[in-house]
Structure formats: structure tokens, C-alpha cells
């Protein structure tokens, strides 16, 4: 199911959207588990907030920010965003 969704996203939008969706998948599952534990009160299916959950949350944000910077959606002042040159293949003369 997930691969079908990824191919559909890449076909309708772009590969950048699919990459961001892949990165968000783990975060969404983790957030739903936290919600199930505290919002619904199910200790059997949910996940409790632990002392290291802050580190995991920062890791998710770092992953998302890294993807956005890599795909040039977010521009940081410390990175040179010079346009890449497009090489055009010429037909041989003669």
C-alpha cells in the first residue's frame, strides 16, 4: 500500500514530495502512537513519552529540514545555491 501511495504521489506531484512523505511517515506513526497512549489511554497499543523522546523529536525535525534544504525548498544563508549548468549535447559536424 505504501509503495502504491509513493508512486501515485511521485506521478501526480514530484519525487521531492515523495521523499518528504517518506520522511514524514515515521514521524506520523510515532505521533499517532503517542496520541493513542495519552489521548485514548491505551497502554497496550500506544507509546509513552520517555526521557529520550525529545531527542527522537529533534531527529525527526532534522530529517525533515535536511530534506527541505537538500531539495532547495528552504534556503540557508550559509549555503551557496549557484545554479547548476545544463550541458547540451551537440550533433557532430559533418
PDB file of N, CA and C in Angstrom:
ATOM      1  N   UNK A   1       0.822  -1.203   0.000  1.00  0.00           N
ATOM      2  CA  UNK A   1       0.000   0.000   0.000  1.00  0.00           C
ATOM      3  C   UNK A   1       0.857   1.253   0.000  1.00  0.00           C
ATOM      4  N   UNK A   2       1.932   1.242   0.804  1.00  0.00           N
ATOM      5  CA  UNK A   2       2.749   2.449   0.896  1.00  0.00           C
ATOM      6  C   UNK A   2       3.468   2.732  -0.423  1.00  0.00           C
ATOM      7  N   UNK A   3       3.975   1.685  -1.092  1.00  0.00           N
ATOM      8  CA  UNK A   3       4.653   1.902  -2.371  1.00  0.00           C
ATOM      9  C   UNK A   3       3.691   2.441  -3.420  1.00  0.00           C
ATOM     10  N   UNK A   4       2.458   1.952  -3.427  1.00  0.00           N
ATOM     11  CA  UNK A   4       1.455   2.466  -4.355  1.00  0.00           C
ATOM     12  C   UNK A   4       1.207   3.944  -4.105  1.00  0.00           C
ATOM     13  N   UNK A   5       1.091   4.322  -2.837  1.00  0.00           N
ATOM     14  CA  UNK A   5       0.898   5.722  -2.480  1.00  0.00           C
ATOM     15  C   UNK A   5       2.106   6.554  -2.919  1.00  0.00           C
ATOM     16  N   UNK A   6       3.307   6.047  -2.713  1.00  0.00           N
ATOM     17  CA  UNK A   6       4.511   6.769  -3.106  1.00  0.00           C
ATOM     18  C   UNK A   6       4.595   6.979  -4.610  1.00  0.00           C
ATOM     19  N   UNK A   7       4.256   5.958  -5.375  1.00  0.00           N
ATOM     20  CA  UNK A   7       4.281   6.082  -6.831  1.00  0.00           C
ATOM     21  C   UNK A   7       3.212   7.066  -7.291  1.00  0.00           C
ATOM     22  N   UNK A   8       2.051   7.027  -6.671  1.00  0.00           N
ATOM     23  CA  UNK A   8       0.979   7.964  -7.023  1.00  0.00           C
ATOM     24  C   UNK A   8       1.386   9.397  -6.717  1.00  0.00           C
ATOM     25  N   UNK A   9       2.005   9.617  -5.568  1.00  0.00           N
ATOM     26  CA  UNK A   9       2.464  10.966  -5.207  1.00  0.00           C
ATOM     27  C   UNK A   9       3.523  11.445  -6.193  1.00  0.00           C
ATOM     28  N   UNK A  10       4.473  10.586  -6.522  1.00  0.00           N
ATOM     29  CA  UNK A  10       5.530  10.976  -7.458  1.00  0.00           C
ATOM     30  C   UNK A  10       4.958  11.259  -8.841  1.00  0.00           C
ATOM     31  N   UNK A  11       3.928  10.508  -9.244  1.00  0.00           N
ATOM     32  CA  UNK A  11       3.322  10.724 -10.552  1.00  0.00           C
ATOM     33  C   UNK A  11       2.498  11.992 -10.621  1.00  0.00           C
ATOM     34  N   UNK A  12       1.767  12.289  -9.550  1.00  0.00           N
ATOM     35  CA  UNK A  12       0.886  13.459  -9.548  1.00  0.00           C
ATOM     36  C   UNK A  12       1.630  14.740  -9.169  1.00  0.00           C
ATOM     37  N   UNK A  13       2.586  14.649  -8.256  1.00  0.00           N
ATOM     38  CA  UNK A  13       3.292  15.839  -7.793  1.00  0.00           C
ATOM     39  C   UNK A  13       4.742  15.801  -8.267  1.00  0.00           C
ATOM     40  N   UNK A  14       5.633  15.285  -7.437  1.00  0.00           N
ATOM     41  CA  UNK A  14       7.036  15.167  -7.834  1.00  0.00           C
ATOM     42  C   UNK A  14       7.754  14.207  -6.894  1.00  0.00           C
ATOM     43  N   UNK A  15       8.979  13.872  -7.261  1.00  0.00           N
ATOM     44  CA  UNK A  15       9.788  12.992  -6.423  1.00  0.00           C
ATOM     45  C   UNK A  15      10.160  13.671  -5.109  1.00  0.00           C
ATOM     46  N   UNK A  16      10.229  15.005  -5.117  1.00  0.00           N
ATOM     47  CA  UNK A  16      10.519  15.741  -3.878  1.00  0.00           C
ATOM     48  C   UNK A  16       9.402  15.505  -2.868  1.00  0.00           C
ATOM     49  N   UNK A  17       8.161  15.569  -3.324  1.00  0.00           N
ATOM     50  CA  UNK A  17       7.034  15.318  -2.427  1.00  0.00           C
ATOM     51  C   UNK A  17       7.069  13.892  -1.877  1.00  0.00           C
ATOM     52  N   UNK A  18       7.454  12.943  -2.725  1.00  0.00           N
ATOM     53  CA  UNK A  18       7.539  11.561  -2.252  1.00  0.00           C
ATOM     54  C   UNK A  18       8.616  11.413  -1.184  1.00  0.00           C
ATOM     55  N   UNK A  19       9.758  12.061  -1.375  1.00  0.00           N
ATOM     56  CA  UNK A  19      10.845  11.987  -0.395  1.00  0.00           C
ATOM     57  C   UNK A  19      10.414  12.570   0.944  1.00  0.00           C
ATOM     58  N   UNK A  20       9.738  13.709   0.893  1.00  0.00           N
ATOM     59  CA  UNK A  20       9.257  14.327   2.127  1.00  0.00           C
ATOM     60  C   UNK A  20       8.195  13.446   2.773  1.00  0.00           C
ATOM     61  N   UNK A  21       7.337  12.833   1.977  1.00  0.00           N
ATOM     62  CA  UNK A  21       6.334  11.913   2.513  1.00  0.00           C
ATOM     63  C   UNK A  21       7.003  10.725   3.199  1.00  0.00           C
ATOM     64  N   UNK A  22       8.065  10.195   2.604  1.00  0.00           N
ATOM     65  CA  UNK A  22       8.795   9.081   3.223  1.00  0.00           C
ATOM     66  C   UNK A  22       9.381   9.490   4.571  1.00  0.00           C
ATOM     67  N   UNK A  23       9.891  10.712   4.632  1.00  0.00           N
ATOM     68  CA  UNK A  23      10.474  11.193   5.889  1.00  0.00           C
ATOM     69  C   UNK A  23       9.398  11.422   6.945  1.00  0.00           C
ATOM     70  N   UNK A  24       8.231  11.888   6.523  1.00  0.00           N
ATOM     71  CA  UNK A  24       7.156  12.162   7.476  1.00  0.00           C
ATOM     72  C   UNK A  24       6.459  10.903   7.971  1.00  0.00           C
ATOM     73  N   UNK A  25       6.550   9.820   7.228  1.00  0.00           N
ATOM     74  CA  UNK A  25       5.844   8.593   7.586  1.00  0.00           C
ATOM     75  C   UNK A  25       6.186   8.125   9.002  1.00  0.00           C
ATOM     76  N   UNK A  26       7.471   8.053   9.322  1.00  0.00           N
ATOM     77  CA  UNK A  26       7.889   7.586  10.637  1.00  0.00           C
ATOM     78  C   UNK A  26       7.421   8.537  11.728  1.00  0.00           C
ATOM     79  N   UNK A  27       7.513   9.841  11.468  1.00  0.00           N
ATOM     80  CA  UNK A  27       7.065  10.827  12.447  1.00  0.00           C
ATOM     81  C   UNK A  27       5.570  10.709  12.703  1.00  0.00           C
ATOM     82  N   UNK A  28       4.784  10.524  11.663  1.00  0.00           N
ATOM     83  CA  UNK A  28       3.329  10.429  11.823  1.00  0.00           C
ATOM     84  C   UNK A  28       2.958   9.191  12.629  1.00  0.00           C
ATOM     85  N   UNK A  29       3.607   8.071  12.340  1.00  0.00           N
ATOM     86  CA  UNK A  29       3.323   6.841  13.096  1.00  0.00           C
ATOM     87  C   UNK A  29       3.677   7.029  14.567  1.00  0.00           C
ATOM     88  N   UNK A  30       4.813   7.639  14.847  1.00  0.00           N
ATOM     89  CA  UNK A  30       5.229   7.877  16.228  1.00  0.00           C
ATOM     90  C   UNK A  30       4.254   8.815  16.934  1.00  0.00           C
ATOM     91  N   UNK A  31       3.823   9.882  16.241  1.00  0.00           N
ATOM     92  CA  UNK A  31       2.884  10.837  16.837  1.00  0.00           C
ATOM     93  C   UNK A  31       1.538  10.175  17.122  1.00  0.00           C
ATOM     94  N   UNK A  32       1.078   9.292  16.244  1.00  0.00           N
ATOM     95  CA  UNK A  32      -0.182   8.583  16.483  1.00  0.00           C
ATOM     96  C   UNK A  32      -0.044   7.653  17.682  1.00  0.00           C
ATOM     97  N   UNK A  33       1.094   6.995  17.823  1.00  0.00           N
ATOM     98  CA  UNK A  33       1.306   6.130  18.986  1.00  0.00           C
ATOM     99  C   UNK A  33       1.275   6.928  20.292  1.00  0.00           C
ATOM    100  N   UNK A  34       1.883   8.113  20.292  1.00  0.00           N
ATOM    101  CA  UNK A  34       1.837   8.975  21.482  1.00  0.00           C
ATOM    102  C   UNK A  34       0.395   9.398  21.766  1.00  0.00           C
ATOM    103  N   UNK A  35      -0.341   9.752  20.707  1.00  0.00           N
ATOM    104  CA  UNK A  35      -1.741  10.146  20.883  1.00  0.00           C
ATOM    105  C   UNK A  35      -2.583   8.996  21.428  1.00  0.00           C
ATOM    106  N   UNK A  36      -2.365   7.792  20.908  1.00  0.00           N
ATOM    107  CA  UNK A  36      -3.125   6.627  21.375  1.00  0.00           C
ATOM    108  C   UNK A  36      -2.846   6.386  22.850  1.00  0.00           C
ATOM    109  N   UNK A  37      -1.604   6.545  23.267  1.00  0.00           N
ATOM    110  CA  UNK A  37      -1.242   6.297  24.665  1.00  0.00           C
ATOM    111  C   UNK A  37      -1.894   7.311  25.599  1.00  0.00           C
ATOM    112  N   UNK A  38      -1.784   8.613  25.250  1.00  0.00           N
ATOM    113  CA  UNK A  38      -2.289   9.643  26.153  1.00  0.00           C
ATOM    114  C   UNK A  38      -3.711  10.079  25.834  1.00  0.00           C
ATOM    115  N   UNK A  39      -4.078  10.159  24.568  1.00  0.00           N
ATOM    116  CA  UNK A  39      -5.407  10.637  24.186  1.00  0.00           C
ATOM    117  C   UNK A  39      -6.492   9.603  24.391  1.00  0.00           C
ATOM    118  N   UNK A  40      -6.213   8.364  24.015  1.00  0.00           N
ATOM    119  CA  UNK A  40      -7.191   7.296  24.154  1.00  0.00           C
ATOM    120  C   UNK A  40      -6.974   6.526  25.445  1.00  0.00           C
ATOM    121  N   UNK A  41      -5.766   6.534  25.944  1.00  0.00           N
ATOM    122  CA  UNK A  41      -5.456   5.862  27.196  1.00  0.00           C
ATOM    123  C   UNK A  41      -5.141   4.388  27.035  1.00  0.00           C
ATOM    124  N   UNK A  42      -4.640   4.003  25.874  1.00  0.00           N
ATOM    125  CA  UNK A  42      -4.331   2.612  25.625  1.00  0.00           C
ATOM    126  C   UNK A  42      -2.837   2.370  25.816  1.00  0.00           C
ATOM    127  N   UNK A  43      -2.481   1.770  26.943  1.00  0.00           N
ATOM    128  CA  UNK A  43      -1.078   1.449  27.190  1.00  0.00           C
ATOM    129  C   UNK A  43      -0.628   0.247  26.363  1.00  0.00           C
ATOM    130  N   UNK A  44      -1.586  -0.541  25.904  1.00  0.00           N
ATOM    131  CA  UNK A  44      -1.249  -1.737  25.127  1.00  0.00           C
ATOM    132  C   UNK A  44      -0.777  -1.373  23.718  1.00  0.00           C
ATOM    133  N   UNK A  45      -1.406  -0.391  23.071  1.00  0.00           N
ATOM    134  CA  UNK A  45      -1.082  -0.073  21.691  1.00  0.00           C
ATOM    135  C   UNK A  45      -0.288   1.222  21.526  1.00  0.00           C
ATOM    136  N   UNK A  46      -0.324   2.072  22.503  1.00  0.00           N
ATOM    137  CA  UNK A  46       0.365   3.347  22.380  1.00  0.00           C
ATOM    138  C   UNK A  46       1.796   3.296  22.884  1.00  0.00           C
ATOM    139  N   UNK A  47       2.476   4.436  22.761  1.00  0.00           N
ATOM    140  CA  UNK A  47       3.845   4.585  23.232  1.00  0.00           C
ATOM    141  C   UNK A  47       3.911   5.761  24.192  1.00  0.00           C
ATOM    142  N   UNK A  48       4.513   5.548  25.345  1.00  0.00           N
ATOM    143  CA  UNK A  48       4.635   6.624  26.335  1.00  0.00           C
ATOM    144  C   UNK A  48       5.789   7.558  25.962  1.00  0.00           C
ATOM    145  N   UNK A  49       5.684   8.784  26.435  1.00  0.00           N
ATOM    146  CA  UNK A  49       6.757   9.769  26.269  1.00  0.00           C
ATOM    147  C   UNK A  49       7.870   9.389  27.239  1.00  0.00           C
ATOM    148  N   UNK A  50       9.088   9.242  26.740  1.00  0.00           N
ATOM    149  CA  UNK A  50      10.218   8.850  27.578  1.00  0.00           C
ATOM    150  C   UNK A  50      11.192  10.015  27.684  1.00  0.00           C
ATOM    151  N   UNK A  51      12.175   9.922  28.559  1.00  0.00           N
ATOM    152  CA  UNK A  51      13.162  10.998  28.648  1.00  0.00           C
ATOM    153  C   UNK A  51      13.930  11.231  27.342  1.00  0.00           C
ATOM    154  N   UNK A  52      14.019  10.211  26.490  1.00  0.00           N
ATOM    155  CA  UNK A  52      14.739  10.368  25.225  1.00  0.00           C
ATOM    156  C   UNK A  52      13.830  10.755  24.072  1.00  0.00           C
ATOM    157  N   UNK A  53      12.549  10.961  24.318  1.00  0.00           N
ATOM    158  CA  UNK A  53      11.623  11.324  23.248  1.00  0.00           C
ATOM    159  C   UNK A  53      11.956  12.684  22.648  1.00  0.00           C
ATOM    160  N   UNK A  54      12.513  13.585  23.453  1.00  0.00           N
ATOM    161  CA  UNK A  54      12.915  14.887  22.917  1.00  0.00           C
ATOM    162  C   UNK A  54      13.982  14.720  21.842  1.00  0.00           C
ATOM    163  N   UNK A  55      14.921  13.805  22.075  1.00  0.00           N
ATOM    164  CA  UNK A  55      15.976  13.541  21.104  1.00  0.00           C
ATOM    165  C   UNK A  55      15.383  12.964  19.814  1.00  0.00           C
ATOM    166  N   UNK A  56      14.420  12.070  19.958  1.00  0.00           N
ATOM    167  CA  UNK A  56      13.765  11.489  18.792  1.00  0.00           C
ATOM    168  C   UNK A  56      12.993  12.563  18.020  1.00  0.00           C
ATOM    169  N   UNK A  57      12.320  13.449  18.718  1.00  0.00           N
ATOM    170  CA  UNK A  57      11.575  14.534  18.079  1.00  0.00           C
ATOM    171  C   UNK A  57      12.519  15.471  17.328  1.00  0.00           C
ATOM    172  N   UNK A  58      13.652  15.814  17.941  1.00  0.00           N
ATOM    173  CA  UNK A  58      14.634  16.661  17.253  1.00  0.00           C
ATOM    174  C   UNK A  58      15.201  15.950  16.025  1.00  0.00           C
ATOM    175  N   UNK A  59      15.389  14.642  16.101  1.00  0.00           N
ATOM    176  CA  UNK A  59      15.871  13.872  14.959  1.00  0.00           C
ATOM    177  C   UNK A  59      14.892  13.900  13.798  1.00  0.00           C
ATOM    178  N   UNK A  60      13.590  13.803  14.104  1.00  0.00           N
ATOM    179  CA  UNK A  60      12.588  13.889  13.049  1.00  0.00           C
ATOM    180  C   UNK A  60      12.639  15.254  12.366  1.00  0.00           C
ATOM    181  N   UNK A  61      12.715  16.320  13.159  1.00  0.00           N
ATOM    182  CA  UNK A  61      12.766  17.656  12.576  1.00  0.00           C
ATOM    183  C   UNK A  61      14.045  17.860  11.761  1.00  0.00           C
ATOM    184  N   UNK A  62      15.151  17.331  12.239  1.00  0.00           N
ATOM    185  CA  UNK A  62      16.403  17.432  11.496  1.00  0.00           C
ATOM    186  C   UNK A  62      16.305  16.690  10.162  1.00  0.00           C
ATOM    187  N   UNK A  63      15.658  15.548  10.161  1.00  0.00           N
ATOM    188  CA  UNK A  63      15.455  14.776   8.938  1.00  0.00           C
ATOM    189  C   UNK A  63      14.612  15.555   7.932  1.00  0.00           C
ATOM    190  N   UNK A  64      13.533  16.164   8.395  1.00  0.00           N
ATOM    191  CA  UNK A  64      12.648  16.933   7.507  1.00  0.00           C
ATOM    192  C   UNK A  64      13.366  18.176   6.998  1.00  0.00           C
ATOM    193  N   UNK A  65      14.029  18.910   7.890  1.00  0.00           N
ATOM    194  CA  UNK A  65      14.749  20.126   7.474  1.00  0.00           C
ATOM    195  C   UNK A  65      15.857  19.763   6.480  1.00  0.00           C
ATOM    196  N   UNK A  66      16.557  18.663   6.726  1.00  0.00           N
ATOM    197  CA  UNK A  66      17.604  18.224   5.805  1.00  0.00           C
ATOM    198  C   UNK A  66      17.056  17.930   4.420  1.00  0.00           C
ATOM    199  N   UNK A  67      15.902  17.284   4.339  1.00  0.00           N
ATOM    200  CA  UNK A  67      15.279  17.016   3.049  1.00  0.00           C
ATOM    201  C   UNK A  67      14.873  18.302   2.350  1.00  0.00           C
ATOM    202  N   UNK A  68      14.315  19.243   3.098  1.00  0.00           N
ATOM    203  CA  UNK A  68      13.887  20.504   2.500  1.00  0.00           C
ATOM    204  C   UNK A  68      15.072  21.327   2.011  1.00  0.00           C
ATOM    205  N   UNK A  69      16.180  21.313   2.742  1.00  0.00           N
ATOM    206  CA  UNK A  69      17.380  22.028   2.304  1.00  0.00           C
ATOM    207  C   UNK A  69      17.996  21.325   1.102  1.00  0.00           C
ATOM    208  N   UNK A  70      18.036  20.000   1.123  1.00  0.00           N
ATOM    209  CA  UNK A  70      18.618  19.233   0.021  1.00  0.00           C
ATOM    210  C   UNK A  70      17.874  19.479  -1.288  1.00  0.00           C
ATOM    211  N   UNK A  71      16.565  19.603  -1.219  1.00  0.00           N
ATOM    212  CA  UNK A  71      15.765  19.816  -2.423  1.00  0.00           C
ATOM    213  C   UNK A  71      15.546  21.292  -2.733  1.00  0.00           C
ATOM    214  N   UNK A  72      16.297  22.148  -2.039  1.00  0.00           N
ATOM    215  CA  UNK A  72      16.306  23.600  -2.263  1.00  0.00           C
ATOM    216  C   UNK A  72      14.930  24.238  -2.078  1.00  0.00           C
ATOM    217  N   UNK A  73      14.172  23.712  -1.133  1.00  0.00           N
ATOM    218  CA  UNK A  73      12.893  24.321  -0.775  1.00  0.00           C
ATOM    219  C   UNK A  73      13.129  25.371   0.297  1.00  0.00           C
ATOM    220  N   UNK A  74      14.017  25.075   1.238  1.00  0.00           N
ATOM    221  CA  UNK A  74      14.449  26.035   2.256  1.00  0.00           C
ATOM    222  C   UNK A  74      15.869  26.464   1.890  1.00  0.00           C
ATOM    223  N   UNK A  75      16.094  27.771   1.846  1.00  0.00           N
ATOM    224  CA  UNK A  75      17.422  28.299   1.525  1.00  0.00           C
ATOM    225  C   UNK A  75      18.077  28.835   2.795  1.00  0.00           C
ATOM    226  N   UNK A  76      19.256  28.321   3.090  1.00  0.00           N
ATOM    227  CA  UNK A  76      20.018  28.784   4.242  1.00  0.00           C
ATOM    228  C   UNK A  76      21.077  29.772   3.764  1.00  0.00           C
ATOM    229  N   UNK A  77      21.323  30.847   4.517  1.00  0.00           N
ATOM    230  CA  UNK A  77      22.279  31.853   4.059  1.00  0.00           C
ATOM    231  C   UNK A  77      23.726  31.340   4.003  1.00  0.00           C
ATOM    232  N   UNK A  78      24.035  30.271   4.698  1.00  0.00           N
ATOM    233  CA  UNK A  78      25.408  29.768   4.719  1.00  0.00           C
ATOM    234  C   UNK A  78      25.714  28.798   3.571  1.00  0.00           C
ATOM    235  N   UNK A  79      24.744  28.538   2.693  1.00  0.00           N
ATOM    236  CA  UNK A  79      24.933  27.604   1.586  1.00  0.00           C
ATOM    237  C   UNK A  79      24.857  28.361   0.271  1.00  0.00           C
ATOM    238  N   UNK A  80      25.791  28.062  -0.635  1.00  0.00           N
ATOM    239  CA  UNK A  80      25.809  28.670  -1.959  1.00  0.00           C
ATOM    240  C   UNK A  80      24.841  27.899  -2.859  1.00  0.00           C
ATOM    241  N   UNK A  81      23.847  28.596  -3.393  1.00  0.00           N
ATOM    242  CA  UNK A  81      22.851  27.968  -4.242  1.00  0.00           C
ATOM    243  C   UNK A  81      23.052  28.350  -5.703  1.00  0.00           C
ATOM    244  N   UNK A  82      24.277  28.269  -6.184  1.00  0.00           N
ATOM    245  CA  UNK A  82      24.553  28.586  -7.586  1.00  0.00           C
ATOM    246  C   UNK A  82      23.804  27.584  -8.466  1.00  0.00           C
ATOM    247  N   UNK A  83      23.248  28.098  -9.543  1.00  0.00           N
ATOM    248  CA  UNK A  83      22.502  27.240 -10.453  1.00  0.00           C
ATOM    249  C   UNK A  83      23.445  26.250 -11.132  1.00  0.00           C
ATOM    250  N   UNK A  84      22.991  25.023 -11.263  1.00  0.00           N
ATOM    251  CA  UNK A  84      23.787  24.019 -11.948  1.00  0.00           C
ATOM    252  C   UNK A  84      23.693  24.267 -13.449  1.00  0.00           C
ATOM    253  N   UNK A  85      24.804  24.109 -14.137  1.00  0.00           N
ATOM    254  CA  UNK A  85      24.818  24.326 -15.568  1.00  0.00           C
ATOM    255  C   UNK A  85      24.224  23.118 -16.276  1.00  0.00           C
ATOM    256  N   UNK A  86      23.435  23.407 -17.274  1.00  0.00           N
ATOM    257  CA  UNK A  86      22.853  22.358 -18.095  1.00  0.00           C
ATOM    258  C   UNK A  86      23.775  22.136 -19.298  1.00  0.00           C
ATOM    259  N   UNK A  87      24.203  20.925 -19.510  1.00  0.00           N
ATOM    260  CA  UNK A  87      25.055  20.603 -20.637  1.00  0.00           C
ATOM    261  C   UNK A  87      24.189  20.149 -21.801  1.00  0.00           C
ATOM    262  N   UNK A  88      24.409  20.763 -22.933  1.00  0.00           N
ATOM    263  CA  UNK A  88      23.658  20.435 -24.131  1.00  0.00           C
ATOM    264  C   UNK A  88      24.559  19.653 -25.061  1.00  0.00           C
ATOM    265  N   UNK A  89      24.084  18.496 -25.480  1.00  0.00           N
ATOM    266  CA  UNK A  89      24.869  17.665 -26.391  1.00  0.00           C
ATOM    267  C   UNK A  89      24.661  18.182 -27.807  1.00  0.00           C
ATOM    268  N   UNK A  90      25.765  18.430 -28.492  1.00  0.00           N
ATOM    269  CA  UNK A  90      25.683  18.934 -29.854  1.00  0.00           C
ATOM    270  C   UNK A  90      25.867  17.791 -30.847  1.00  0.00           C
ATOM    271  N   UNK A  91      25.201  17.934 -31.956  1.00  0.00           N
ATOM    272  CA  UNK A  91      25.345  16.940 -33.023  1.00  0.00           C
ATOM    273  C   UNK A  91      26.701  17.121 -33.698  1.00  0.00           C
ATOM    274  N   UNK A  92      27.358  16.036 -34.090  1.00  0.00           N
ATOM    275  CA  UNK A  92      28.660  16.156 -34.752  1.00  0.00           C
ATOM    276  C   UNK A  92      28.521  16.830 -36.118  1.00  0.00           C
ATOM    277  N   UNK A  93      29.512  17.636 -36.449  1.00  0.00           N
ATOM    278  CA  UNK A  93      29.517  18.323 -37.750  1.00  0.00           C
ATOM    279  C   UNK A  93      30.044  17.381 -38.821  1.00  0.00           C
ATOM    280  N   UNK A  94      29.389  17.434 -39.952  1.00  0.00           N
ATOM    281  CA  UNK A  94      29.997  16.820 -40.998  1.00  0.00           C
ATOM    282  C   UNK A  94      29.694  15.789 -41.852  1.00  0.00           C
TER     283      UNK A  94
END
